[in-house]
PDB file of C-alpha atoms in Angstrom:
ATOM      1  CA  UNK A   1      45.217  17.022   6.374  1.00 45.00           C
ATOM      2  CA  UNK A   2      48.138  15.280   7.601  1.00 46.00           C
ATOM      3  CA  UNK A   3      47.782  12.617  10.500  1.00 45.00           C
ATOM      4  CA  UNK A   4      50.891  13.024  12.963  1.00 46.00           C
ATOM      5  CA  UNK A   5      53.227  10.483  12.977  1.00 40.00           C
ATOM      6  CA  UNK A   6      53.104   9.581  16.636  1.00 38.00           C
ATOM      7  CA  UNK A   7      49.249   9.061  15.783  1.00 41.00           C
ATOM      8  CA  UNK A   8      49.515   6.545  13.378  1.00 38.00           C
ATOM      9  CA  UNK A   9      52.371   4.579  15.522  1.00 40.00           C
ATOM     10  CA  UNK A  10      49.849   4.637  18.662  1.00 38.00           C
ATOM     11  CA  UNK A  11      46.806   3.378  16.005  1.00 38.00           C
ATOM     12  CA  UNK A  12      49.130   0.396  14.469  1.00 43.00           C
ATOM     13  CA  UNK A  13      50.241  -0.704  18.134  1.00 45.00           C
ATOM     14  CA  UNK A  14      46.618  -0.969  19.175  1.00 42.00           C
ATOM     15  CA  UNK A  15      45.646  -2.867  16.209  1.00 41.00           C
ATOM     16  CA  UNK A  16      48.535  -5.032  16.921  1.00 46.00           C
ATOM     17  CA  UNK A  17      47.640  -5.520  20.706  1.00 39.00           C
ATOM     18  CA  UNK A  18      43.938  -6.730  19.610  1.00 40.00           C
ATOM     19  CA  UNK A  19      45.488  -9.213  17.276  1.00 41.00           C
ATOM     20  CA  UNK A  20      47.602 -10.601  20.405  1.00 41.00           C
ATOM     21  CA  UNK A  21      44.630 -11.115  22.909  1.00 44.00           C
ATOM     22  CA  UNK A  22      42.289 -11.990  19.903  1.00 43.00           C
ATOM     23  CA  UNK A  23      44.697 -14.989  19.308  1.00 45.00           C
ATOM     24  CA  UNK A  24      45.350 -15.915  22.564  1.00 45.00           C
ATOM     25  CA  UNK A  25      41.184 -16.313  23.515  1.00 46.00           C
ATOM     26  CA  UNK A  26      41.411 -19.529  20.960  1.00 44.00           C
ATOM     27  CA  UNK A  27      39.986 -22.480  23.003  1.00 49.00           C
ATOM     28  CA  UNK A  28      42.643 -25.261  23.619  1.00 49.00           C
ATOM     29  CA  UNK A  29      40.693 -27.728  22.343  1.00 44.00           C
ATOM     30  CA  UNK A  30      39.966 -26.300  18.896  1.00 40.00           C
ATOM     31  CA  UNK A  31      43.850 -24.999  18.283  1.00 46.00           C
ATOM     32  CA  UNK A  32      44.337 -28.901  19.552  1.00 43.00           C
ATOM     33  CA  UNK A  33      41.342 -30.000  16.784  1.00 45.00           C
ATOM     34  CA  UNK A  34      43.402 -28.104  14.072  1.00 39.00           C
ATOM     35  CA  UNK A  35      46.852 -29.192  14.562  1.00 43.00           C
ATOM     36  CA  UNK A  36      44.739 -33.319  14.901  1.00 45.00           C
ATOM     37  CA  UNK A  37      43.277 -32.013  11.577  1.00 48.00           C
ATOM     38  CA  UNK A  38      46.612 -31.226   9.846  1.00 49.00           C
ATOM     39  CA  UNK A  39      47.883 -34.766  11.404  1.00 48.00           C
ATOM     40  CA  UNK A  40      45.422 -36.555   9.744  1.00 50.00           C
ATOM     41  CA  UNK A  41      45.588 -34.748   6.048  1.00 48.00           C
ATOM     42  CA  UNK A  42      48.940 -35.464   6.272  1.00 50.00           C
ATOM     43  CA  UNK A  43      48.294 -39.207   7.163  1.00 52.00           C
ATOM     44  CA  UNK A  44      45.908 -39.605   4.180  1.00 56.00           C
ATOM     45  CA  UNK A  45      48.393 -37.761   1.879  1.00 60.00           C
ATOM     46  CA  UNK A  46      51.259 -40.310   2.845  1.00 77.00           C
ATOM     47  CA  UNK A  47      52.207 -42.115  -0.418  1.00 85.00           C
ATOM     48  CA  UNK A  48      52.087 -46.128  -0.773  1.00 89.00           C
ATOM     49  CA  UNK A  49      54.617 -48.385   0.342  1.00 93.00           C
ATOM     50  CA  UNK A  50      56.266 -49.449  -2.594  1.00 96.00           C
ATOM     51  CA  UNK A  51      56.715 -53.506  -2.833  1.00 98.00           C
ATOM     52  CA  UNK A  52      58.381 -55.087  -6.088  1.00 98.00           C
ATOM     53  CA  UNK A  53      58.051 -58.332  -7.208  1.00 98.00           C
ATOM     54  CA  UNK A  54      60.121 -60.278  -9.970  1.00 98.00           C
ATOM     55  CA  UNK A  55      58.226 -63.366 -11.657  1.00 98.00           C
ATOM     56  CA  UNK A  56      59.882 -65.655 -13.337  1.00 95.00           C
ATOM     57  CA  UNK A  57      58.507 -66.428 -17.178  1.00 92.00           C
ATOM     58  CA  UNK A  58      56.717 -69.534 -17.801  1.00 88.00           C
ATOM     59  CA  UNK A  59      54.567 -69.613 -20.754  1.00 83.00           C
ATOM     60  CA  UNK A  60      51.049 -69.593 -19.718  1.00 85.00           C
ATOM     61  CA  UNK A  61      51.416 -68.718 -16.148  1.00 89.00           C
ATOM     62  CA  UNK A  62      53.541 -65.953 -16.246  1.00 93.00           C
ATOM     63  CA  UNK A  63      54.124 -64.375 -19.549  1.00 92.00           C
ATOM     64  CA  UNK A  64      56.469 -61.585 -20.744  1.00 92.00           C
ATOM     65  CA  UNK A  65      53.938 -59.348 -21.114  1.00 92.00           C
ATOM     66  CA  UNK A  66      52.989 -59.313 -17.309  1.00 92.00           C
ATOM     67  CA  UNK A  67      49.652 -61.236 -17.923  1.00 93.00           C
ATOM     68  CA  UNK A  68      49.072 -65.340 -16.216  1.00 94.00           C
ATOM     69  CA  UNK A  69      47.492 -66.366 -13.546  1.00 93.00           C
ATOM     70  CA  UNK A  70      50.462 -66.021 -11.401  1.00 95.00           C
ATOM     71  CA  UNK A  71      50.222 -62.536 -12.522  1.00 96.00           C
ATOM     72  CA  UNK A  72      46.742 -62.462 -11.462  1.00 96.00           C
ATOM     73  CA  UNK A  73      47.613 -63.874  -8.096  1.00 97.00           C
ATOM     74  CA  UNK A  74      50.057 -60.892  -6.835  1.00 98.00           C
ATOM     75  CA  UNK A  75      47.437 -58.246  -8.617  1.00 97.00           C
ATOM     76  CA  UNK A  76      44.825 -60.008  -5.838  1.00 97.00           C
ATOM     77  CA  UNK A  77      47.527 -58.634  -3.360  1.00 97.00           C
ATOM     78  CA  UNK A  78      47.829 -55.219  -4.243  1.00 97.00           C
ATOM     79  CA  UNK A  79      43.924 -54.590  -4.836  1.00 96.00           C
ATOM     80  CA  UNK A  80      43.260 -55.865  -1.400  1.00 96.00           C
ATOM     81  CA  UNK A  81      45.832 -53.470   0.142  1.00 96.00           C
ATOM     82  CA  UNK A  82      45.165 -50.180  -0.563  1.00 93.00           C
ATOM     83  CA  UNK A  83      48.438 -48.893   1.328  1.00 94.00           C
ATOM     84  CA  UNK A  84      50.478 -50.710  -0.757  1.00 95.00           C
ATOM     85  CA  UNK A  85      51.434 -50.425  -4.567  1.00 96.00           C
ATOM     86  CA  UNK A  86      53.373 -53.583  -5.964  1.00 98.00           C
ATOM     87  CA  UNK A  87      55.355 -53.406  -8.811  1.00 97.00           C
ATOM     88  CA  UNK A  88      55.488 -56.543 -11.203  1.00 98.00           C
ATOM     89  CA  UNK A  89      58.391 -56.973 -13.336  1.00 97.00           C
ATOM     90  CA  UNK A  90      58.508 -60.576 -15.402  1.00 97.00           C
ATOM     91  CA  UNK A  91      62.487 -62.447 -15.985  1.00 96.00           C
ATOM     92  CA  UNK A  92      64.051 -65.395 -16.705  1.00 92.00           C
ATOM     93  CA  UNK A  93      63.289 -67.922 -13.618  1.00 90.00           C
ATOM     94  CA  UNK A  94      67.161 -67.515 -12.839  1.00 90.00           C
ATOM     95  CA  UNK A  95      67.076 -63.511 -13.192  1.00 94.00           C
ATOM     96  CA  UNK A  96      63.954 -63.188 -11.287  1.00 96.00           C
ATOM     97  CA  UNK A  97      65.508 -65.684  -8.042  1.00 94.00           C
ATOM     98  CA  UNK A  98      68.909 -63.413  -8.154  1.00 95.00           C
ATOM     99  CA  UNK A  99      66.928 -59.922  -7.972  1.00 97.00           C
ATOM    100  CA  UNK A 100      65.293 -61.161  -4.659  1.00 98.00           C
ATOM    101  CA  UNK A 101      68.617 -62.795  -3.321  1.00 96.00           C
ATOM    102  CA  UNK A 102      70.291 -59.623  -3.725  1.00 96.00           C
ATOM    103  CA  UNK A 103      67.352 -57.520  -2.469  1.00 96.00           C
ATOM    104  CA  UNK A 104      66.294 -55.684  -5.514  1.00 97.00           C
ATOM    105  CA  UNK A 105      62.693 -57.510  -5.641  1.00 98.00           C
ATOM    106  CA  UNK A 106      61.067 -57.635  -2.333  1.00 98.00           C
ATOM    107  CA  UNK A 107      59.565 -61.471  -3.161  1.00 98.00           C
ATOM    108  CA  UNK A 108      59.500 -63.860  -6.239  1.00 98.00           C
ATOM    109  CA  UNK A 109      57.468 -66.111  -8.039  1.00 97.00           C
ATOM    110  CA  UNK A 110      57.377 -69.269  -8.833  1.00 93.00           C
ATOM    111  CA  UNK A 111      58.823 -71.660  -6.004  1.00 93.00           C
ATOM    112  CA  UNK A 112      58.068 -74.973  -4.692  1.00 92.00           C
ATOM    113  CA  UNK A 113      59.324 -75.417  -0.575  1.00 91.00           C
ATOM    114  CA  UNK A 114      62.217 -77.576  -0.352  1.00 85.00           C
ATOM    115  CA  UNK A 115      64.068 -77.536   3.073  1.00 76.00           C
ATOM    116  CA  UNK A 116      66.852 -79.623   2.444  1.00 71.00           C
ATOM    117  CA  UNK A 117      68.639 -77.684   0.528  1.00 70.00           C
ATOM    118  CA  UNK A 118      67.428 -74.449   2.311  1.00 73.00           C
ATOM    119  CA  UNK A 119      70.980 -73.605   4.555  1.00 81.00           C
ATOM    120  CA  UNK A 120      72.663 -73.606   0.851  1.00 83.00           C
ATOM    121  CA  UNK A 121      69.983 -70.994  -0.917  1.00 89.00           C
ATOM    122  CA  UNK A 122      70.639 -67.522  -1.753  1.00 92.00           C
ATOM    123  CA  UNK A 123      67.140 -66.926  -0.441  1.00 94.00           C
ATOM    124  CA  UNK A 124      64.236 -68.645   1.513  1.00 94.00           C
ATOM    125  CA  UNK A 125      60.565 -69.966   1.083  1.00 96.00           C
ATOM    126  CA  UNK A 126      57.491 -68.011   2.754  1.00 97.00           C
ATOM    127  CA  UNK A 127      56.341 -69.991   5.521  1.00 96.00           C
ATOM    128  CA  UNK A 128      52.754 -69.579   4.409  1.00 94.00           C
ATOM    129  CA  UNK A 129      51.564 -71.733   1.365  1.00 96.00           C
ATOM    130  CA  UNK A 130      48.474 -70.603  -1.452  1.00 95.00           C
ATOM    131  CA  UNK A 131      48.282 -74.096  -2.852  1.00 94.00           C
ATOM    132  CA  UNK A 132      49.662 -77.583  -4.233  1.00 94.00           C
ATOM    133  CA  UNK A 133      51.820 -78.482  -7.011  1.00 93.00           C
ATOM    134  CA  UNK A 134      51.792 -81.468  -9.044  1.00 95.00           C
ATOM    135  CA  UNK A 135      54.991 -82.365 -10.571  1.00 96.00           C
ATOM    136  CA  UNK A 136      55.448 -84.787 -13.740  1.00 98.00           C
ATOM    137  CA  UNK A 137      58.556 -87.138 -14.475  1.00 98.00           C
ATOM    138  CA  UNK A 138      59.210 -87.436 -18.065  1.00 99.00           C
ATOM    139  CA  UNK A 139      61.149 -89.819 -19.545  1.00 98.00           C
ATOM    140  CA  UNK A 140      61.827 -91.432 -23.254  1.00 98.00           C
ATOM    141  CA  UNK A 141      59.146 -94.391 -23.561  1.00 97.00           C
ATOM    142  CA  UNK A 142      62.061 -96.578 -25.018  1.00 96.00           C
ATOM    143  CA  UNK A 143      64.642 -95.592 -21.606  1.00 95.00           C
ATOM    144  CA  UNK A 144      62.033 -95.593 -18.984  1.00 95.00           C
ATOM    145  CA  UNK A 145      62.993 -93.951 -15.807  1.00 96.00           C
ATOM    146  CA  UNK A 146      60.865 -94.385 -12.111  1.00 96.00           C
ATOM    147  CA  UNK A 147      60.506 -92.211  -9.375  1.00 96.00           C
ATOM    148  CA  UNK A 148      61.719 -95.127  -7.269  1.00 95.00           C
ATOM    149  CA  UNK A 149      64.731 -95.767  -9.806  1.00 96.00           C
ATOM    150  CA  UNK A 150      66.094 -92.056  -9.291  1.00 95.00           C
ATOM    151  CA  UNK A 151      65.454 -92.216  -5.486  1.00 94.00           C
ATOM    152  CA  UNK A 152      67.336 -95.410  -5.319  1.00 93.00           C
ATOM    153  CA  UNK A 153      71.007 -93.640  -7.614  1.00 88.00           C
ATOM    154  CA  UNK A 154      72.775 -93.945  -4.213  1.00 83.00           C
ATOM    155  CA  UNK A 155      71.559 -97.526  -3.496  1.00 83.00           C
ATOM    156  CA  UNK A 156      71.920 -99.129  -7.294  1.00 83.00           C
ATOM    157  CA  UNK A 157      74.804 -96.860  -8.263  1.00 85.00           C
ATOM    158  CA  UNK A 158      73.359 -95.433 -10.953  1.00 89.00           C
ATOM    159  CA  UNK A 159      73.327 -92.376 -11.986  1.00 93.00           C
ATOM    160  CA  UNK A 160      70.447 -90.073 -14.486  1.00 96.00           C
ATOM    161  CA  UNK A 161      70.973 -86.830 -15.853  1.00 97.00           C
ATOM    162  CA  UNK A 162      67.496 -85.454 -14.729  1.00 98.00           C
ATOM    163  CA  UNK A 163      66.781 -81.630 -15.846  1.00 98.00           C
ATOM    164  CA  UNK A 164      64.478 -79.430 -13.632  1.00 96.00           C
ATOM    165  CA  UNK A 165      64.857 -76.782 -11.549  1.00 90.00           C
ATOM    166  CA  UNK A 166      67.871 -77.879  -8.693  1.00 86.00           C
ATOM    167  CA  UNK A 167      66.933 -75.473  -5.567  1.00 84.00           C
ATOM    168  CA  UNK A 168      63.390 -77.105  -5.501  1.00 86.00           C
ATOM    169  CA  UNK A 169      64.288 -81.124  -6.000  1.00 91.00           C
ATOM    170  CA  UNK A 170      64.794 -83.368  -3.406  1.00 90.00           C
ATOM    171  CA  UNK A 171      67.469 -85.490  -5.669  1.00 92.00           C
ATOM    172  CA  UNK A 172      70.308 -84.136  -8.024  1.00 92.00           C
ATOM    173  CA  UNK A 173      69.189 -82.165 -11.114  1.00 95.00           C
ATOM    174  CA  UNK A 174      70.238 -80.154 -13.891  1.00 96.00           C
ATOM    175  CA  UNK A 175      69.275 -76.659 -14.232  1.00 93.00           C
ATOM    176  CA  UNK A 176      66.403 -76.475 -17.364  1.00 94.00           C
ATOM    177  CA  UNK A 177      66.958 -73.872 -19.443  1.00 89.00           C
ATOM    178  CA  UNK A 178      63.114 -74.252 -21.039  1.00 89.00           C
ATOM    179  CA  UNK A 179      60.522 -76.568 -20.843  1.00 93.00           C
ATOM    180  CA  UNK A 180      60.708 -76.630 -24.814  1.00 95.00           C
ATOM    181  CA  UNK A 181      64.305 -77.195 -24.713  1.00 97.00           C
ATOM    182  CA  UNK A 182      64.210 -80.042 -21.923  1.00 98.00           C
ATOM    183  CA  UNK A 183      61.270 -81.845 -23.459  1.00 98.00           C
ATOM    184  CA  UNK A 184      63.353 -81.809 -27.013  1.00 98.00           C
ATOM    185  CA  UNK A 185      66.800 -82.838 -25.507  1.00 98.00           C
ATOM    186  CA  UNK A 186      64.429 -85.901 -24.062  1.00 98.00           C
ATOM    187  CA  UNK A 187      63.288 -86.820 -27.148  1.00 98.00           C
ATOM    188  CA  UNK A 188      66.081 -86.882 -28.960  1.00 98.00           C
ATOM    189  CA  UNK A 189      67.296 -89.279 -26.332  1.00 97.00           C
ATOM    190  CA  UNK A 190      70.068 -86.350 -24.664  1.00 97.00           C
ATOM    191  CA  UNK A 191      68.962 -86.325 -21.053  1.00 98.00           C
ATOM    192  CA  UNK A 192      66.845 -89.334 -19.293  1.00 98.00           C
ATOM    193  CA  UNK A 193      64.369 -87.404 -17.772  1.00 98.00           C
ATOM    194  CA  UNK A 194      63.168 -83.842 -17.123  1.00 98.00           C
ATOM    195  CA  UNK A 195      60.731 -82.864 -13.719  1.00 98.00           C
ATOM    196  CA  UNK A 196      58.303 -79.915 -13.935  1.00 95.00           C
ATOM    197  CA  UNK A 197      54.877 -78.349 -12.946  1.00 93.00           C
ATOM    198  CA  UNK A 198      52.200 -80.281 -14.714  1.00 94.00           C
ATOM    199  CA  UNK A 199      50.177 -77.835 -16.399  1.00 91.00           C
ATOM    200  CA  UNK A 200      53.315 -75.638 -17.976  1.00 89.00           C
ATOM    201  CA  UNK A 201      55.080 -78.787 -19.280  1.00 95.00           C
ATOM    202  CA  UNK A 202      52.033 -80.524 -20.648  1.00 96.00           C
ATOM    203  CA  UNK A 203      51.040 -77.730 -22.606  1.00 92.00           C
ATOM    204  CA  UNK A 204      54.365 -77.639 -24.253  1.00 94.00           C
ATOM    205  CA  UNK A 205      54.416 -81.067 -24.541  1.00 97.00           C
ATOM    206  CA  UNK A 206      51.380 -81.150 -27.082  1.00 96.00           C
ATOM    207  CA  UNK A 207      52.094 -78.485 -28.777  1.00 95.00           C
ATOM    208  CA  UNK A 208      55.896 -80.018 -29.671  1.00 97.00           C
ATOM    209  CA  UNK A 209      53.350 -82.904 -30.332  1.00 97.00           C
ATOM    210  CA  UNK A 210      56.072 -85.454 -29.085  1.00 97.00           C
ATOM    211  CA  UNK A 211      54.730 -89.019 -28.930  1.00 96.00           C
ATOM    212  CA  UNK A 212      57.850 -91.137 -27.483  1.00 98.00           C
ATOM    213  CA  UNK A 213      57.637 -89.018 -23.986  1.00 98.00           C
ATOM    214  CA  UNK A 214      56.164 -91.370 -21.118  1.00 98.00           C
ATOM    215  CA  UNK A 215      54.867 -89.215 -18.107  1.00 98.00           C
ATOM    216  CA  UNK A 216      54.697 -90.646 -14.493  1.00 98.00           C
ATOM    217  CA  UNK A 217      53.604 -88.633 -10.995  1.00 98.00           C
ATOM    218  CA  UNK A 218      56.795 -87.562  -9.367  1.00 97.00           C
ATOM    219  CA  UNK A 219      55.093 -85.549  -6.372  1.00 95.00           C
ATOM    220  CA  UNK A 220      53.174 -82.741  -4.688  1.00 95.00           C
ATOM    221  CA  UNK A 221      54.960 -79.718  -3.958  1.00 94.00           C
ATOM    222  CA  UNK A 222      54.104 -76.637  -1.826  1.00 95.00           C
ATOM    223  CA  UNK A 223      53.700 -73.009  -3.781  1.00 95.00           C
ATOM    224  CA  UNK A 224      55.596 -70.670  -2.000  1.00 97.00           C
ATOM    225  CA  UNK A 225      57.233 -67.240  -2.246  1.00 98.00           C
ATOM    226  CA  UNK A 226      60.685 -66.610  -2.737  1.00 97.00           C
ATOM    227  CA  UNK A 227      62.103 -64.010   0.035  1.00 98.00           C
ATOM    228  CA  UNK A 228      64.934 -62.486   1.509  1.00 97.00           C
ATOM    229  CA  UNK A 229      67.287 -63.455   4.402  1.00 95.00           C
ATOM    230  CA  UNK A 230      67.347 -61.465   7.204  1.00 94.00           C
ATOM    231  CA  UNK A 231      65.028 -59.004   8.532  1.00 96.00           C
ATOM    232  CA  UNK A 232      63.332 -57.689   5.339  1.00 96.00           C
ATOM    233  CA  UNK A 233      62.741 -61.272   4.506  1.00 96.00           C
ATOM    234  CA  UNK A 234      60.818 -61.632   8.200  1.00 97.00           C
ATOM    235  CA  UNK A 235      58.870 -58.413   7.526  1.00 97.00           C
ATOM    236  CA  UNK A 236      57.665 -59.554   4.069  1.00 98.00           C
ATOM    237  CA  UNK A 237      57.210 -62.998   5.329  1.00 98.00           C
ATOM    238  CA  UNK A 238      54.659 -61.848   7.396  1.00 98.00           C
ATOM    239  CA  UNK A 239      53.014 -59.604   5.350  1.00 98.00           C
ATOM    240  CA  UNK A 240      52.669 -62.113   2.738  1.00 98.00           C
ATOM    241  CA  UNK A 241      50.760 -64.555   5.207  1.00 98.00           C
ATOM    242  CA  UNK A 242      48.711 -61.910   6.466  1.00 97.00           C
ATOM    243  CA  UNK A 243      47.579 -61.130   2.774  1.00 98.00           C
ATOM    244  CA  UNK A 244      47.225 -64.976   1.825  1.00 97.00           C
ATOM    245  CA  UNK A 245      44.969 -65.370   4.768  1.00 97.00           C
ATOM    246  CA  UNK A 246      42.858 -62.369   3.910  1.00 97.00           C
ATOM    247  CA  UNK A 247      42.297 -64.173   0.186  1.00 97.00           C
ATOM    248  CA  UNK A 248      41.222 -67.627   1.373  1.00 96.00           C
ATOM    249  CA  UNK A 249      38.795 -65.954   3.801  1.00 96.00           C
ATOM    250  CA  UNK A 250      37.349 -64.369   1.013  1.00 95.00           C
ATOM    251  CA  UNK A 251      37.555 -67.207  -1.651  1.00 95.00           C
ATOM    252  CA  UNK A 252      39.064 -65.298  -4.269  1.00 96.00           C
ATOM    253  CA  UNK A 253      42.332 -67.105  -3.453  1.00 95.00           C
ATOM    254  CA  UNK A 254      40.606 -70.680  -4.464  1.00 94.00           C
ATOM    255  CA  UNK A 255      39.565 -69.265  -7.653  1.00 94.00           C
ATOM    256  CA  UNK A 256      43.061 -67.638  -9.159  1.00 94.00           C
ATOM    257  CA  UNK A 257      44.443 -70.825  -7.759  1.00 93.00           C
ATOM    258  CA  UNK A 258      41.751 -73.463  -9.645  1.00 90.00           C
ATOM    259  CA  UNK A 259      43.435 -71.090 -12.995  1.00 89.00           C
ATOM    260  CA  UNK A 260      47.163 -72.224 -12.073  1.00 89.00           C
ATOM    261  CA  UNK A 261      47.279 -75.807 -10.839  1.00 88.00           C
ATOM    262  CA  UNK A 262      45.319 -78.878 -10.790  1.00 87.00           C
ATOM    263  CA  UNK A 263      45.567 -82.201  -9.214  1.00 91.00           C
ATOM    264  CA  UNK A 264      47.825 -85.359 -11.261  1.00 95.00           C
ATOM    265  CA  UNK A 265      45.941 -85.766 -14.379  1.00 94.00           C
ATOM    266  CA  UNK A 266      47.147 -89.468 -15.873  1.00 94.00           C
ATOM    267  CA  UNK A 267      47.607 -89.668 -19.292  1.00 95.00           C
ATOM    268  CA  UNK A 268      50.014 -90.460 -21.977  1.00 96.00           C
ATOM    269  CA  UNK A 269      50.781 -88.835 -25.313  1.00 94.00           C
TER     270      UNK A 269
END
């Protein structure tokens, strides 16, 4: 039998009325609970923030192959931030400085704060520190050169060539290509002196096994981050000392830190 068509129009628009009203009895409060509901999936859903940071190789802090305790150090970071995923990419010292001068790297490793020559720097130091650095003078044992003597080059008129890194000395250096390199241009008698981290030159300096290199305490520097200037530089300034803070309180700052520095150890070769 065949159902009129002016039946089966009447039957649909009923069916479509019920929908209507059925729809519009929905509490407030739970059509309000659902669209919370699709707020918060959406929240949880959101992707990490994305931070990069560019180390700069030295050999047995930060190695090519991404492992050191430096390494170690910005890992800490990232596990105890689960919003955040950093990216670690290891350089040359030189590379790694330029990528966060230019804004490619978000902050850099290594760095030791020196604020006088801060107004001429690509780039600037975090204002929180995670530790100490000792830093050893070498010099040839038969040209002996003081930490007083190259203080005093403006005073007694002369002058050293002194290899290190220049943006973190507080006199006038040459740029160090290596510690290896530095250490053997001292020997051979080619440069008077060369200033670096304790722990990363005096591990090269016994495995060159050089014997006619006199060491001498040259000073106590702050470790730092390297940032930008401007206002990414003040947004991961802070984030950096909120995160630092966060490791001390929970100690596991001290103990990646006891891996990378220690205090003057005096001793000859």
């Amino acid at each position: 039998m065949r159902v009129p068509l002016v039946r089966v129009m009447i039957l649909a628009s009923a069916i479509s009325c019920c929908i209507v009203m059925a729809s519009s009895t929905v509490p407030e409060s739970l059509q309000s609970n659902k669209l919370t509901t699709d707020a918060e999936s959406q929240e949880v859903l959101s992707p990490p923030r994305q931070i990069t940071a560019y180390l700069g190789e030295i050999p047995g802090l930060i190695n090519a192959d991404g492992c050191g305790p430096f390494v170690e150090l910005v890992k800490a970071i990232d596990r105890a931030d689960p919003e955040v995923d950093i990216y670690i990419k290891v350089f040359p010292i030189s590379r790694a400085m330029l990528g966060v001068s230019i804004g490619r790297a978000d902050f850099g490793l290594p760095a030791i704060r020196n604020n006088a020559t801060l107004n001429e720097l690509p780039y600037r130091f975090s204002s929180t520190s995670f530790g100490f650095v000792t830093h050893v003078l070498y010099t040839h044992v038969d040209k002996p050169v003081t930490r007083a003597m190259l203080f005093d080059q403006a005073q007694t008129g002369r002058t050293f060539v002194i290899e290190a890194i220049p943006d973190y000395m507080p006199i006038p250096t040459e740029p160090s290509i290596t510690i290896e390199r530095s250490l053997l241009k001292l020997s051979y008698g080619r440069i008077d002196g060369f200033i670096w981290a304790q722990e990363e030159a005096d591990m090269m300096l016994k495995k060159l096994k050089l014997t006619n290199i006199r060491r001498e305490f040259f000073g106590d520097f702050e470790d730092v981050f390297v940032i930008q200037k401007g206002a990414a530089g003040d947004e991961m300034d802070a984030y950096l000392t909120r995160m630092i803070m966060q490791l001390k309180q929970t100690g596991e700052l001290s103990q990646i830190y006891q891996t990378i520095h220690l205090s003057y150890n005096d001793w000859q070769p």
